[in-house]
Short mmCIF file of C-alpha atoms and ligand atoms in Angstrom, two decimals:
data_model
loop_
_atom_site.label_atom_id
_atom_site.label_comp_id
_atom_site.label_asym_id
_atom_site.label_seq_id
_atom_site.Cartn_x
_atom_site.Cartn_y
_atom_site.Cartn_z
CA UNK A 49 -55.08 231.71 173.22
CA UNK A 50 -58.44 230.07 173.81
CA UNK A 51 -57.66 226.93 171.84
CA UNK A 52 -58.63 224.66 174.71
CA UNK A 53 -62.31 225.40 174.25
CA UNK A 54 -62.30 224.01 170.71
CA UNK A 55 -60.43 220.77 171.44
CA UNK A 56 -62.50 217.84 172.63
CA UNK A 57 -60.76 215.06 174.58
CA UNK A 58 -62.83 212.28 176.14
CA UNK A 59 -62.02 212.07 179.87
CA UNK A 60 -61.14 208.37 179.60
CA UNK A 61 -58.24 209.07 177.20
CA UNK A 62 -54.63 209.65 178.24
CA UNK A 63 -53.21 212.60 176.34
CA UNK A 64 -49.64 213.59 177.21
CA UNK A 65 -49.23 216.46 174.75
CA UNK A 66 -50.55 220.03 174.62
CA UNK A 67 -49.94 220.38 170.90
CA UNK A 68 -53.43 219.80 169.58
CA UNK A 69 -54.96 222.07 166.96
CA UNK A 70 -58.34 223.74 166.93
CA UNK A 71 -61.46 221.72 166.30
CA UNK A 72 -59.75 218.37 166.89
CA UNK A 73 -61.47 215.64 168.90
CA UNK A 74 -60.12 212.54 170.62
CA UNK A 75 -62.53 209.72 171.44
CA UNK A 76 -62.64 207.42 174.48
CA UNK A 77 -59.84 205.15 175.66
CA UNK A 78 -57.16 206.50 173.35
CA UNK A 79 -53.54 207.15 174.31
CA UNK A 80 -51.59 210.02 172.80
CA UNK A 81 -47.93 210.07 173.87
CA UNK A 82 -45.47 212.81 174.71
CA UNK A 83 -44.21 215.32 172.15
CA UNK A 84 -46.98 214.36 169.75
CA UNK A 85 -48.27 217.08 167.45
CA UNK A 86 -51.85 216.83 166.21
CA UNK A 87 -53.07 219.46 163.75
CA UNK A 88 -56.41 221.19 163.52
CA UNK A 89 -59.67 219.62 162.37
CA UNK A 90 -58.56 216.07 163.19
CA UNK A 91 -60.73 213.23 164.46
CA UNK A 92 -59.00 210.60 166.60
CA UNK A 93 -61.39 207.73 167.29
CA UNK A 94 -61.85 205.36 170.17
CA UNK A 95 -59.02 203.15 171.35
CA UNK A 96 -56.28 204.69 169.22
CA UNK A 97 -52.62 204.62 170.16
CA UNK A 98 -50.31 207.41 168.99
CA UNK A 99 -46.74 206.90 170.08
CA UNK A 100 -44.40 209.57 171.46
CA UNK A 101 -43.11 212.06 168.90
CA UNK A 102 -45.57 211.32 166.11
CA UNK A 103 -46.62 214.33 163.99
CA UNK A 104 -50.14 214.28 162.58
CA UNK A 105 -51.08 217.00 160.10
CA UNK A 106 -54.35 218.90 159.77
CA UNK A 107 -57.57 217.21 158.79
CA UNK A 108 -56.56 213.63 159.59
CA UNK A 109 -59.29 211.15 160.46
CA UNK A 110 -58.35 208.05 162.44
CA UNK A 111 -61.16 205.58 162.96
CA UNK A 112 -61.33 203.41 166.09
CA UNK A 113 -58.39 201.25 167.08
CA UNK A 114 -55.69 202.74 164.85
CA UNK A 115 -52.05 202.37 165.96
CA UNK A 116 -49.50 204.97 164.85
CA UNK A 117 -45.86 204.43 165.83
CA UNK A 118 -42.67 206.48 165.74
CA UNK A 119 -41.49 206.90 162.16
CA UNK A 120 -44.95 207.07 160.63
CA UNK A 121 -45.79 210.37 158.92
CA UNK A 122 -49.33 211.23 157.81
CA UNK A 123 -49.84 214.27 155.57
CA UNK A 124 -52.97 216.41 155.60
CA UNK A 125 -56.42 214.86 155.20
CA UNK A 126 -55.35 211.22 155.48
CA UNK A 127 -58.13 208.79 156.41
CA UNK A 128 -57.29 205.61 158.32
CA UNK A 129 -60.04 203.01 158.75
CA UNK A 130 -60.79 201.06 161.93
CA UNK A 131 -58.19 198.66 163.32
CA UNK A 132 -55.61 199.58 160.69
CA UNK A 133 -52.11 199.07 162.01
CA UNK A 134 -48.79 200.55 160.98
CA UNK A 135 -45.47 198.94 161.83
CA UNK A 136 -42.09 200.61 162.23
CA UNK A 137 -39.60 197.82 162.87
CA UNK A 138 -38.83 195.21 160.19
CA UNK A 139 -37.13 192.60 162.38
CA UNK A 140 -38.92 192.45 165.72
CA UNK A 141 -37.48 190.27 168.46
CA UNK A 142 -38.78 190.21 172.01
CA UNK A 143 -35.22 190.20 173.36
CA UNK A 144 -34.19 193.32 171.43
CA UNK A 145 -37.31 195.37 172.07
CA UNK A 146 -37.87 198.29 171.91
CA UNK A 147 -35.85 198.90 168.74
CA UNK A 148 -33.10 201.48 168.51
CA UNK A 149 -34.10 204.59 166.57
CA UNK A 150 -31.75 203.65 163.72
CA UNK A 151 -33.58 200.34 163.30
CA UNK A 152 -36.92 202.06 162.63
CA UNK A 153 -38.00 202.43 159.00
CA UNK A 154 -40.01 205.51 158.05
CA UNK A 155 -43.45 205.27 156.47
CA UNK A 156 -44.97 208.28 154.70
CA UNK A 157 -48.60 208.64 153.71
CA UNK A 158 -49.38 211.42 151.23
CA UNK A 159 -52.09 214.04 151.39
CA UNK A 160 -55.65 212.83 151.05
CA UNK A 161 -54.75 209.12 150.95
CA UNK A 162 -57.10 206.53 152.49
CA UNK A 163 -56.14 203.36 154.35
CA UNK A 164 -58.94 200.78 154.58
CA UNK A 165 -60.19 199.00 157.68
CA UNK A 166 -58.01 196.26 159.12
CA UNK A 167 -55.10 196.99 156.82
CA UNK A 168 -51.56 196.31 157.93
CA UNK A 169 -48.95 198.72 156.60
CA UNK A 170 -45.44 197.30 156.71
CA UNK A 171 -42.82 199.94 157.39
CA UNK A 172 -40.39 201.62 155.03
CA UNK A 173 -42.78 202.53 152.24
CA UNK A 174 -44.40 205.61 150.72
CA UNK A 175 -48.12 205.82 150.03
CA UNK A 176 -48.73 208.54 147.45
CA UNK A 177 -51.24 211.37 147.64
CA UNK A 178 -54.89 210.34 147.25
CA UNK A 179 -53.93 206.67 146.97
CA UNK A 180 -56.33 204.06 148.35
CA UNK A 181 -55.30 200.92 150.23
CA UNK A 182 -58.39 198.70 150.27
CA UNK A 183 -59.80 197.14 153.42
CA UNK A 184 -58.01 194.13 154.82
CA UNK A 185 -54.85 194.66 152.82
CA UNK A 186 -51.31 193.81 153.79
CA UNK A 187 -49.14 196.46 152.22
CA UNK A 188 -45.59 195.34 151.44
CA UNK A 189 -44.46 197.98 148.93
CA UNK A 190 -44.85 201.64 148.05
CA UNK A 191 -47.98 202.96 146.35
CA UNK A 192 -48.05 205.67 143.69
CA UNK A 193 -50.19 208.82 143.84
CA UNK A 194 -53.86 208.04 143.11
CA UNK A 195 -53.11 204.31 142.86
CA UNK A 196 -55.63 201.82 144.25
CA UNK A 197 -54.23 198.64 145.80
CA UNK A 198 -55.74 195.88 147.87
CA UNK A 199 -55.25 192.24 148.79
CA UNK A 200 -52.68 190.22 150.69
CA UNK A 201 -50.13 191.15 149.61
CA UNK A 202 -51.70 194.32 148.23
CA UNK A 203 -51.44 194.62 144.45
CA UNK A 204 -52.28 197.25 141.87
CA UNK A 205 -56.02 197.29 141.13
CA UNK A 206 -56.49 200.59 139.31
CA UNK A 207 -56.54 204.33 139.84
CA UNK A 208 -58.70 206.60 141.94
CA UNK A 209 -59.68 210.25 141.69
CA UNK A 210 -59.20 212.89 144.37
CA UNK A 211 -62.99 212.74 144.84
CA UNK A 212 -62.75 209.05 145.75
CA UNK A 213 -64.22 207.52 142.60
CA UNK A 214 -62.43 204.80 140.67
CA UNK A 215 -60.99 206.15 137.41
CA UNK A 216 -62.00 204.09 134.42
CA UNK A 217 -60.19 206.58 132.20
CA UNK A 218 -57.52 208.75 133.84
CA UNK A 219 -58.25 211.50 131.34
CA UNK A 220 -61.60 212.27 132.95
CA UNK A 221 -63.34 211.24 136.16
CA UNK A 222 -66.96 210.32 135.47
CA UNK A 223 -68.01 211.73 138.86
CA UNK A 224 -66.26 215.09 139.05
CA UNK A 225 -64.62 215.65 135.66
CA UNK A 226 -61.06 216.00 136.95
CA UNK A 227 -58.38 215.13 134.37
CA UNK A 228 -55.11 213.33 135.08
CA UNK A 229 -51.90 212.39 133.33
CA UNK A 230 -49.49 209.56 134.14
CA UNK A 231 -46.08 210.40 135.58
CA UNK A 232 -43.44 208.19 137.21
CA UNK A 233 -44.85 208.70 140.69
CA UNK A 234 -48.47 208.01 139.72
CA UNK A 235 -51.16 210.35 138.44
CA UNK A 236 -50.93 214.11 138.28
CA UNK A 237 -53.91 216.42 138.12
CA UNK A 238 -54.12 218.36 134.86
CA UNK A 239 -55.26 221.91 135.60
CA UNK A 240 -57.88 223.12 133.18
ZN1 ZN B 432 -63.47 212.55 140.58
#
């Protein structure tokens, strides 16, 4: 297996796992903990922290200064903007830190979703596939597939296509022509 030759890790970073997929790069001054899995074709920026045991799927892009903690799950092709922070513990106290595993709430981010710069993602929620959390948001609830939210607290602002364009009419994206229908969990692509 000659995987090593296709993985790029800046020498200033501390990487405590061997489970890194092909064509993945890790920028300077990042820390990747033990038993972390990082898929192929990922970009981990500068100054990121990925806690022990986190599983990152293929094609994920973390901009600089992103913090990913135990209990956070990112599906394929998730984008996380600079300085975005996840949390995993709803009731932090200095005198009961670190939390017990049973006190951690899971956060799941669906395939292709984007988290804007400087967002704070409170734990225990699901962000649907291809959803967008706008820059500077504080997310306090779950987000449906293809839903666009932003603000503090983040609120529903509209819908967004897989291609990234805002959907003025879910029946047809003006940029790429994809068609959607509304279901309970958000938008679903209508195959033509
Ligand atoms: Zn589109």
